[in-house]
Amino acid sequence: MKMLIVVLAMFLAMSAEAQKKGIDIRTGTTLEYMVYPGGQVFPMIITVDSSSNEYVRLAWTNSVGRGGKYILTRASLDSATTAFWGPPQYDEDVVLDPNVSLLFFSRRQWNELIGSGKVEFDGAKYAWRDAVGNKALLINNVRVDAIYLESENSSARIWILNNAKYPMILKIENNPMGVDLEITGF
């Protein structure tokens, strides 16, 4: 009986530690997403190919192994306010415009959100809300340390990784730009 209690205590401690760790974004991190452009389903694997203070390069592949890369420059990482929602560019290294990001909030947006609890994204205004109940983000039954945002009219919802260096978009519902997405594994 004592052995069972010890094993159970170790399991609970490991579970609590896993929930605290969250998603570790660094070179080599692989994330699985489902993207829903216009009601279609597009599974995608994103890998942080390389990163520095000057850029982040994301490699992506689809379910049949085709892919490409998107490069977010320092300007994009610092001050982008819109996201790239275009069709995938196969077999290319696409450098995003300075005002455009992909899967990341810019440092400007992060600072705005942390400072005021509000942020503008793709021309819409969002506010930080409590992520309780069905608004908490779970991946494989583990709660992810994510910030939950709702648009002013409460129809669009965004979850971003609570990480000042890499505030990555983990999920979007009812995106006014017509493309929803959600992280399904890491």
mmCIF file of C-alpha atoms in Angstrom:
data_model
loop_
_atom_site.group_PDB
_atom_site.id
_atom_site.type_symbol
_atom_site.label_atom_id
_atom_site.label_comp_id
_atom_site.label_asym_id
_atom_site.label_seq_id
_atom_site.Cartn_x
_atom_site.Cartn_y
_atom_site.Cartn_z
ATOM 1 C CA MET A 1 0.000 0.000 0.000
ATOM 2 C CA LYS A 2 2.830 2.381 0.853
ATOM 3 C CA MET A 3 4.371 1.671 -2.560
ATOM 4 C CA LEU A 4 1.104 2.598 -4.292
ATOM 5 C CA ILE A 5 0.930 5.883 -2.374
ATOM 6 C CA VAL A 6 4.550 6.696 -3.257
ATOM 7 C CA VAL A 7 3.974 5.920 -6.954
ATOM 8 C CA LEU A 8 0.767 7.980 -6.961
ATOM 9 C CA ALA A 9 2.544 10.930 -5.290
ATOM 10 C CA MET A 10 5.372 10.752 -7.874
ATOM 11 C CA PHE A 11 2.850 10.642 -10.722
ATOM 12 C CA LEU A 12 0.982 13.679 -9.378
ATOM 13 C CA ALA A 13 4.244 15.601 -8.918
ATOM 14 C CA MET A 14 5.324 14.790 -12.491
ATOM 15 C CA SER A 15 1.890 15.796 -13.816
ATOM 16 C CA ALA A 16 2.024 19.105 -11.975
ATOM 17 C CA GLU A 17 5.557 19.733 -13.280
ATOM 18 C CA ALA A 18 4.515 18.892 -16.861
ATOM 19 C CA GLN A 19 1.629 21.346 -16.577
ATOM 20 C CA LYS A 20 3.993 24.053 -15.347
ATOM 21 C CA LYS A 21 6.489 23.562 -18.160
ATOM 22 C CA GLY A 22 4.123 24.177 -21.027
ATOM 23 C CA ILE A 23 5.453 24.386 -24.557
ATOM 24 C CA ASP A 24 9.166 25.074 -24.912
ATOM 25 C CA ILE A 25 9.766 27.122 -28.073
ATOM 26 C CA ARG A 26 13.353 26.858 -29.332
ATOM 27 C CA THR A 27 15.250 25.658 -32.384
ATOM 28 C CA GLY A 28 14.016 22.155 -33.174
ATOM 29 C CA THR A 29 10.633 22.499 -31.467
ATOM 30 C CA THR A 30 7.950 20.746 -33.513
ATOM 31 C CA LEU A 31 4.290 21.676 -33.239
ATOM 32 C CA GLU A 32 1.313 19.962 -34.850
ATOM 33 C CA TYR A 33 -1.553 22.144 -36.048
ATOM 34 C CA MET A 34 -4.870 21.693 -37.759
ATOM 35 C CA VAL A 35 -5.638 24.643 -40.013
ATOM 36 C CA TYR A 36 -9.187 25.254 -41.222
ATOM 37 C CA PRO A 37 -9.117 27.575 -44.262
ATOM 38 C CA GLY A 38 -12.657 28.226 -45.427
ATOM 39 C CA GLY A 39 -14.010 25.105 -43.719
ATOM 40 C CA GLN A 40 -11.376 22.749 -45.151
ATOM 41 C CA VAL A 41 -8.997 20.728 -42.975
ATOM 42 C CA PHE A 42 -5.255 21.149 -43.491
ATOM 43 C CA PRO A 43 -2.958 19.274 -41.067
ATOM 44 C CA MET A 44 0.410 20.973 -40.744
ATOM 45 C CA ILE A 45 3.618 20.344 -38.840
ATOM 46 C CA ILE A 46 5.594 23.454 -37.909
ATOM 47 C CA THR A 47 9.234 23.228 -36.815
ATOM 48 C CA VAL A 48 11.248 26.125 -35.437
ATOM 49 C CA ASP A 49 14.052 25.677 -37.960
ATOM 50 C CA SER A 50 16.251 28.407 -36.488
ATOM 51 C CA SER A 51 15.898 31.581 -34.473
ATOM 52 C CA SER A 52 17.790 34.532 -33.053
ATOM 53 C CA ASN A 53 16.971 38.074 -31.961
ATOM 54 C CA GLU A 54 16.988 38.981 -35.674
ATOM 55 C CA TYR A 55 14.630 36.361 -37.124
ATOM 56 C CA VAL A 56 12.616 33.163 -36.695
ATOM 57 C CA ARG A 57 12.505 30.640 -39.521
ATOM 58 C CA LEU A 58 9.581 28.223 -39.455
ATOM 59 C CA ALA A 59 9.689 25.097 -41.588
ATOM 60 C CA TRP A 60 6.352 23.502 -42.348
ATOM 61 C CA THR A 61 5.103 20.313 -43.971
ATOM 62 C CA ASN A 62 1.634 19.119 -44.829
ATOM 63 C CA SER A 63 0.202 15.610 -44.466
ATOM 64 C CA VAL A 64 1.880 14.372 -47.677
ATOM 65 C CA GLY A 65 5.312 15.768 -46.797
ATOM 66 C CA ARG A 66 5.318 18.889 -48.981
ATOM 67 C CA GLY A 67 6.266 22.127 -47.367
ATOM 68 C CA GLY A 68 8.401 25.216 -47.279
ATOM 69 C CA LYS A 69 9.698 27.874 -44.899
ATOM 70 C CA TYR A 70 8.507 31.213 -43.606
ATOM 71 C CA ILE A 71 10.996 33.728 -42.256
ATOM 72 C CA LEU A 72 9.904 36.373 -39.764
ATOM 73 C CA THR A 73 12.403 39.241 -39.749
ATOM 74 C CA ARG A 74 13.271 41.375 -36.744
ATOM 75 C CA ALA A 75 10.876 44.055 -38.003
ATOM 76 C CA SER A 76 8.073 41.493 -38.127
ATOM 77 C CA LEU A 77 8.932 40.100 -34.688
ATOM 78 C CA ASP A 78 9.128 43.624 -33.260
ATOM 79 C CA SER A 79 6.061 45.346 -34.670
ATOM 80 C CA ALA A 80 3.811 43.272 -36.965
ATOM 81 C CA THR A 81 0.103 43.796 -36.390
ATOM 82 C CA THR A 82 -1.328 41.487 -39.043
ATOM 83 C CA ALA A 83 -0.950 37.805 -39.799
ATOM 84 C CA PHE A 84 -0.168 35.934 -42.995
ATOM 85 C CA TRP A 85 -3.333 34.092 -44.061
ATOM 86 C CA GLY A 86 -2.428 33.364 -47.683
ATOM 87 C CA PRO A 87 -2.145 29.954 -49.299
ATOM 88 C CA PRO A 88 0.988 27.944 -48.518
ATOM 89 C CA GLN A 89 4.039 28.576 -50.676
ATOM 90 C CA TYR A 90 5.475 25.132 -51.453
ATOM 91 C CA ASP A 91 9.236 24.566 -51.736
ATOM 92 C CA GLU A 92 10.057 28.234 -51.047
ATOM 93 C CA ASP A 93 11.692 30.308 -48.323
ATOM 94 C CA VAL A 94 9.177 33.145 -47.951
ATOM 95 C CA VAL A 95 10.387 36.262 -46.136
ATOM 96 C CA LEU A 96 7.344 37.937 -44.604
ATOM 97 C CA ASP A 97 6.738 41.672 -44.905
ATOM 98 C CA PRO A 98 7.761 43.705 -41.827
ATOM 99 C CA ASN A 99 4.143 44.344 -40.806
ATOM 100 C CA VAL A 100 3.162 40.653 -41.172
ATOM 101 C CA SER A 101 3.763 37.729 -38.828
ATOM 102 C CA LEU A 102 2.983 34.029 -38.863
ATOM 103 C CA LEU A 103 1.854 32.270 -35.672
ATOM 104 C CA PHE A 104 3.480 34.878 -33.432
ATOM 105 C CA PHE A 105 2.312 38.067 -31.796
ATOM 106 C CA SER A 106 4.935 40.800 -32.225
ATOM 107 C CA ARG A 107 6.801 42.266 -29.270
ATOM 108 C CA ARG A 108 4.717 45.422 -29.728
ATOM 109 C CA GLN A 109 1.486 43.438 -29.467
ATOM 110 C CA TRP A 110 2.811 41.504 -26.462
ATOM 111 C CA ASN A 111 3.756 44.714 -24.634
ATOM 112 C CA GLU A 112 0.381 46.251 -25.473
ATOM 113 C CA LEU A 113 -1.424 43.156 -24.173
ATOM 114 C CA ILE A 114 0.609 42.911 -20.963
ATOM 115 C CA GLY A 115 0.331 46.668 -20.332
ATOM 116 C CA SER A 116 -3.362 47.190 -20.958
ATOM 117 C CA GLY A 117 -4.976 43.754 -21.250
ATOM 118 C CA LYS A 118 -5.988 44.677 -24.801
ATOM 119 C CA VAL A 119 -4.396 44.236 -28.211
ATOM 120 C CA GLU A 120 -5.154 44.873 -31.873
ATOM 121 C CA PHE A 121 -4.693 41.957 -34.252
ATOM 122 C CA ASP A 122 -5.625 41.949 -37.944
ATOM 123 C CA GLY A 123 -7.564 45.177 -37.447
ATOM 124 C CA ALA A 124 -9.763 43.781 -34.669
ATOM 125 C CA LYS A 125 -9.545 44.627 -30.971
ATOM 126 C CA TYR A 126 -9.148 41.804 -28.439
ATOM 127 C CA ALA A 127 -9.238 41.754 -24.639
ATOM 128 C CA TRP A 128 -7.605 39.335 -22.204
ATOM 129 C CA ARG A 129 -10.175 37.163 -20.426
ATOM 130 C CA ASP A 130 -9.986 34.438 -17.789
ATOM 131 C CA ALA A 131 -9.428 31.027 -19.351
ATOM 132 C CA VAL A 132 -11.801 29.013 -17.186
ATOM 133 C CA GLY A 133 -13.915 25.991 -18.026
ATOM 134 C CA ASN A 134 -14.120 25.306 -21.754
ATOM 135 C CA LYS A 135 -11.964 28.380 -22.430
ATOM 136 C CA ALA A 136 -8.868 26.731 -20.935
ATOM 137 C CA LEU A 137 -6.599 25.285 -23.633
ATOM 138 C CA LEU A 138 -5.916 21.568 -23.230
ATOM 139 C CA ILE A 139 -3.542 19.536 -25.384
ATOM 140 C CA ASN A 140 -3.507 15.796 -24.718
ATOM 141 C CA ASN A 141 -5.430 16.505 -21.493
ATOM 142 C CA VAL A 142 -2.708 18.862 -20.227
ATOM 143 C CA ARG A 143 -3.605 22.488 -19.575
ATOM 144 C CA VAL A 144 -1.307 24.770 -21.556
ATOM 145 C CA ASP A 145 -0.146 28.086 -20.106
ATOM 146 C CA ALA A 146 -2.011 30.196 -22.644
ATOM 147 C CA ILE A 147 -3.487 33.675 -22.608
ATOM 148 C CA TYR A 148 -7.102 33.703 -23.750
ATOM 149 C CA LEU A 149 -8.364 36.657 -25.812
ATOM 150 C CA GLU A 150 -11.844 37.565 -27.034
ATOM 151 C CA SER A 151 -12.730 40.086 -29.714
ATOM 152 C CA GLU A 152 -14.847 43.097 -28.762
ATOM 153 C CA ASN A 153 -17.995 41.369 -29.988
ATOM 154 C CA SER A 154 -16.886 38.076 -28.326
ATOM 155 C CA SER A 155 -17.205 36.076 -31.541
ATOM 156 C CA ALA A 156 -13.494 35.587 -32.307
ATOM 157 C CA ARG A 157 -11.214 33.894 -29.783
ATOM 158 C CA ILE A 158 -7.429 33.518 -29.677
ATOM 159 C CA TRP A 159 -5.165 31.565 -27.358
ATOM 160 C CA ILE A 160 -1.488 32.557 -27.320
ATOM 161 C CA LEU A 161 1.408 30.976 -25.485
ATOM 162 C CA ASN A 162 2.152 32.885 -22.280
ATOM 163 C CA ASN A 163 5.774 33.480 -23.266
ATOM 164 C CA ALA A 164 7.236 36.982 -23.640
ATOM 165 C CA LYS A 165 9.955 35.872 -26.048
ATOM 166 C CA TYR A 166 7.735 33.614 -28.178
ATOM 167 C CA PRO A 167 4.046 34.577 -27.833
ATOM 168 C CA MET A 168 2.924 31.945 -30.325
ATOM 169 C CA ILE A 169 -0.665 31.661 -31.490
ATOM 170 C CA LEU A 170 -1.939 28.274 -30.363
ATOM 171 C CA LYS A 171 -5.574 28.457 -31.406
ATOM 172 C CA ILE A 172 -7.994 30.766 -33.201
ATOM 173 C CA GLU A 173 -11.770 30.311 -33.396
ATOM 174 C CA ASN A 174 -14.133 32.339 -35.592
ATOM 175 C CA ASN A 175 -11.257 34.228 -37.177
ATOM 176 C CA PRO A 176 -12.647 37.202 -39.139
ATOM 177 C CA MET A 177 -9.935 36.480 -41.742
ATOM 178 C CA GLY A 178 -11.596 33.107 -42.496
ATOM 179 C CA VAL A 179 -8.827 30.780 -41.271
ATOM 180 C CA ASP A 180 -9.143 29.019 -37.923
ATOM 181 C CA LEU A 181 -6.374 26.901 -36.459
ATOM 182 C CA GLU A 182 -5.502 24.879 -33.391
ATOM 183 C CA ILE A 183 -2.426 23.221 -32.012
ATOM 184 C CA THR A 184 -2.974 19.484 -31.583
ATOM 185 C CA GLY A 185 0.402 18.328 -30.323
ATOM 186 C CA PHE A 186 3.935 19.309 -29.418
#
